[in-house]
Amino acid sequence: MKAKREALHSLFTAMREDKVDGDIIGLLLLINSIKGVYTTSSCSGRIGIIEEPALGAKPLSRWLVKVHRPIEFGEARESLRKAERGLIFLKSQPPIFHVVAEDLQKAKMLHELGLASGFKYTTFKVISNRYLVEINATEYLTVPLGRDGEILVSEDYLRFAIDVGNSMLKRSKGRLSRLEENFRRLREELGEDELFHEMVEKFEIGKNWRLP
Amino acid sequence: MKAKREALHSLFTAMREDKVDGDIIGLLLLINSIKGVYTTSSCSGRIGIIEEPALGAKPLSRWLVKVHRPIEFGEARESLRKAERGLIFLKSQPPIFHVVAEDLQKAKMLHELGLASGFKYTTFKVISNRYLVEINATEYLTVPLGRDGEILVSEDYLRFAIDVGNSMLKRSKGRLSRLEENFRRLREELGEDELFHEMVEKFEIGKNWRLP
């Protein structure tokens, strides 16, 4: 699988450059060690404040603060000073994994696995001849906080909204261990991938990370 | 297709009981008139205020107000009086269509069609041997307003949040005409379904609605 080789190349390079969320590295390594399966972009779940110049203008939007753990009130409030133009949102988003399967049969297994692990928004897409399974949950919070640098909520309300966002994040992240267990079982069924071990060696991944 | 017969039965019964969002009836009829394709639950996009006794306790949640057009400030504010227990959210959600395809080939076409119509969150699931395509967009707003009957936002803020929610709703609903055009083209490609016309006659749909 040429595509998996490239995906592992990207993942391992990103890991070395410290660009992968630490709390899901173990899980990503595990998934990629499975035969016929690999990950593309993934996120361990995050909360932060983002500024969007216009509704839906995603490419132009800018995070004022973004963390992959519960956010503290102070850091959220501080970040608001950087707001300049457009709508300001507090966003909380669950973990999301993009997993490619080499055939429809495996894609169905991944889909079942995601749902069984509590990720109720697991779906898939067919892109050219590959099956892309998105393991996703429902805990999305999107709270407008103000516009054009002006904050329209009180500190009390901000505290409350952050509380709700943090709870949602913790709730969704809490499913990661079940997801890991289920992937471990899937590996027993589908077997380990030699390509993975070849690439792990080439990138000396074992030196800095625990192999799955 | 026994399943399609049942789906049409449900849809036409719901239409007669005035339980289907009026602004997508034409589109639903069109989709169902296509060979090898039918709809299950769908929503034309909505905005409202919902009370959730606990995070993620969806079955126990209760809409205080819910409309399929932009909401007015007054009706939103009024509805808050009914809040009793749990978290109160303002939610804005884009149109969503669940379309079943009889084979993978058609599912791929539906998937492409959804994306090409601006519904960027179109995905699909395989459930037993059927392909369920979810045509969905990204305009989701979820704003906590208070807890246990207590409202934690000012009227000014509520007005602002409703404004944002209404804009998102209008934006996503604005794509419905493009979606309809694309389904019309798909029907030319896949052909009309005799079963649809048989059921339309049986339920006398032509009497009260314009046939697609």
Short mmCIF file of C-alpha atoms in Angstrom, two decimals, chain A residues 68-202:
data_model
loop_
_atom_site.label_atom_id
_atom_site.label_comp_id
_atom_site.label_asym_id
_atom_site.label_seq_id
_atom_site.Cartn_x
_atom_site.Cartn_y
_atom_site.Cartn_z
CA HIS A 68 -6.45 19.62 23.91
CA ARG A 69 -7.44 19.49 27.59
CA PRO A 70 -10.02 21.41 29.62
CA ILE A 71 -9.36 25.11 29.24
CA GLU A 72 -8.85 27.41 32.21
CA PHE A 73 -11.05 30.44 32.63
CA GLY A 74 -8.02 32.75 32.81
CA GLU A 75 -6.46 31.66 29.54
CA ALA A 76 -9.78 31.92 27.75
CA ARG A 77 -10.45 35.41 29.07
CA GLU A 78 -6.92 36.55 28.24
CA SER A 79 -7.19 35.31 24.68
CA LEU A 80 -10.24 37.50 24.05
CA ARG A 81 -8.01 40.56 24.08
CA LYS A 82 -6.58 39.41 20.77
CA ALA A 83 -9.98 39.55 19.05
CA GLU A 84 -10.11 41.98 16.16
CA ARG A 85 -12.61 41.34 13.43
CA GLY A 86 -15.55 39.03 12.79
CA LEU A 87 -17.50 36.65 14.99
CA ILE A 88 -15.86 35.22 18.09
CA PHE A 89 -16.84 31.68 19.12
CA LEU A 90 -16.04 29.38 22.01
CA LYS A 91 -15.80 25.91 20.48
CA SER A 92 -15.55 22.52 22.10
CA GLN A 93 -15.01 19.55 19.79
CA PRO A 94 -14.75 15.82 20.53
CA PRO A 95 -11.91 13.54 19.38
CA ILE A 96 -12.06 12.76 15.67
CA PHE A 97 -10.19 10.08 13.76
CA HIS A 98 -9.96 9.62 10.03
CA VAL A 99 -9.20 6.01 9.30
CA VAL A 100 -8.72 4.64 5.81
CA ALA A 101 -9.63 1.02 5.10
CA GLU A 102 -8.42 -0.84 2.05
CA ASP A 103 -11.79 -2.46 1.35
CA LEU A 104 -15.48 -2.12 2.13
CA GLN A 105 -15.46 -5.10 4.48
CA LYS A 106 -12.84 -3.48 6.73
CA ALA A 107 -14.59 -0.14 6.48
CA LYS A 108 -17.74 -1.74 7.87
CA MET A 109 -15.74 -3.23 10.74
CA LEU A 110 -14.25 0.18 11.56
CA HIS A 111 -17.66 1.76 11.39
CA GLU A 112 -19.10 -0.78 13.83
CA LEU A 113 -16.08 -0.34 16.07
CA GLY A 114 -16.53 3.43 16.25
CA LEU A 115 -20.22 3.16 17.10
CA ALA A 116 -19.59 0.41 19.66
CA SER A 117 -16.99 2.63 21.36
CA GLY A 118 -19.60 5.35 21.92
CA PHE A 119 -18.63 7.54 18.96
CA LYS A 120 -22.17 7.95 17.71
CA TYR A 121 -21.29 10.15 14.79
CA THR A 122 -19.10 7.59 13.03
CA THR A 123 -19.69 7.61 9.28
CA PHE A 124 -17.81 6.97 6.12
CA LYS A 125 -17.06 8.33 2.71
CA VAL A 126 -15.79 6.68 -0.43
CA ILE A 127 -13.06 8.75 -2.00
CA SER A 128 -11.92 7.35 -5.35
CA ASN A 129 -11.32 3.74 -4.34
CA ARG A 130 -10.58 4.22 -0.69
CA TYR A 131 -12.94 4.01 2.24
CA LEU A 132 -12.52 6.82 4.73
CA VAL A 133 -14.16 6.16 8.09
CA GLU A 134 -14.64 9.16 10.34
CA ILE A 135 -14.86 8.21 14.00
CA ASN A 136 -16.63 11.13 15.55
CA ALA A 137 -18.83 11.96 18.52
CA THR A 138 -21.71 14.34 19.08
CA GLU A 139 -20.30 16.66 21.75
CA TYR A 140 -19.98 19.86 19.75
CA LEU A 141 -20.39 23.24 21.39
CA THR A 142 -20.33 26.48 19.38
CA VAL A 143 -21.03 29.59 21.41
CA PRO A 144 -20.86 33.08 19.92
CA LEU A 145 -19.12 35.39 22.38
CA GLY A 146 -19.02 38.65 20.48
CA ARG A 147 -18.25 40.43 17.27
CA ASP A 148 -15.51 42.68 15.87
CA GLY A 149 -13.44 42.65 19.02
CA GLU A 150 -16.39 43.41 21.27
CA ILE A 151 -17.25 40.78 23.89
CA LEU A 152 -21.01 40.45 24.46
CA VAL A 153 -21.01 38.07 27.42
CA SER A 154 -20.37 38.58 31.13
CA GLU A 155 -17.51 36.90 32.96
CA ASP A 156 -20.05 34.77 34.80
CA TYR A 157 -21.53 33.58 31.57
CA LEU A 158 -18.11 32.88 30.07
CA ARG A 159 -17.29 30.77 33.13
CA PHE A 160 -20.56 28.87 32.70
CA ALA A 161 -20.05 28.26 28.96
CA ILE A 162 -16.47 27.10 29.55
CA ASP A 163 -17.78 24.74 32.20
CA VAL A 164 -20.23 23.21 29.75
CA GLY A 165 -17.54 22.99 27.04
CA ASN A 166 -15.03 21.37 29.39
CA SER A 167 -17.62 18.83 30.55
CA MET A 168 -18.39 17.90 26.97
CA LEU A 169 -14.69 17.55 26.18
CA LYS A 170 -14.04 15.34 29.20
CA ARG A 171 -17.06 13.24 28.40
CA SER A 172 -15.96 12.59 24.83
CA LYS A 173 -12.28 12.06 25.71
CA GLY A 174 -13.43 9.57 28.32
CA ARG A 175 -14.29 7.18 25.51
CA LEU A 176 -10.74 6.99 24.18
CA SER A 177 -9.79 4.04 26.37
CA ARG A 178 -12.75 2.01 25.16
CA LEU A 179 -11.82 2.89 21.59
CA GLU A 180 -8.28 1.70 22.23
CA GLU A 181 -9.48 -1.60 23.67
CA ASN A 182 -11.66 -2.19 20.65
CA PHE A 183 -8.83 -1.44 18.23
CA ARG A 184 -6.65 -3.88 20.13
CA ARG A 185 -9.27 -6.54 19.54
CA LEU A 186 -9.53 -5.59 15.87
CA ARG A 187 -5.79 -6.05 15.50
CA GLU A 188 -6.08 -9.56 16.84
CA GLU A 189 -8.64 -10.23 14.17
CA LEU A 190 -6.95 -8.53 11.20
CA GLY A 191 -3.32 -9.08 12.13
CA GLU A 192 -0.29 -6.80 12.32
CA ASP A 193 1.10 -4.90 9.41
CA GLU A 194 4.70 -5.54 8.37
CA LEU A 195 4.89 -2.20 6.61
CA PHE A 196 4.17 -0.49 9.92
CA HIS A 197 7.08 -2.21 11.63
CA GLU A 198 9.40 -1.49 8.73
CA MET A 199 8.55 2.24 8.91
CA VAL A 200 8.74 2.29 12.72
CA GLU A 201 12.29 1.03 12.46
CA LYS A 202 13.23 3.48 9.73
#
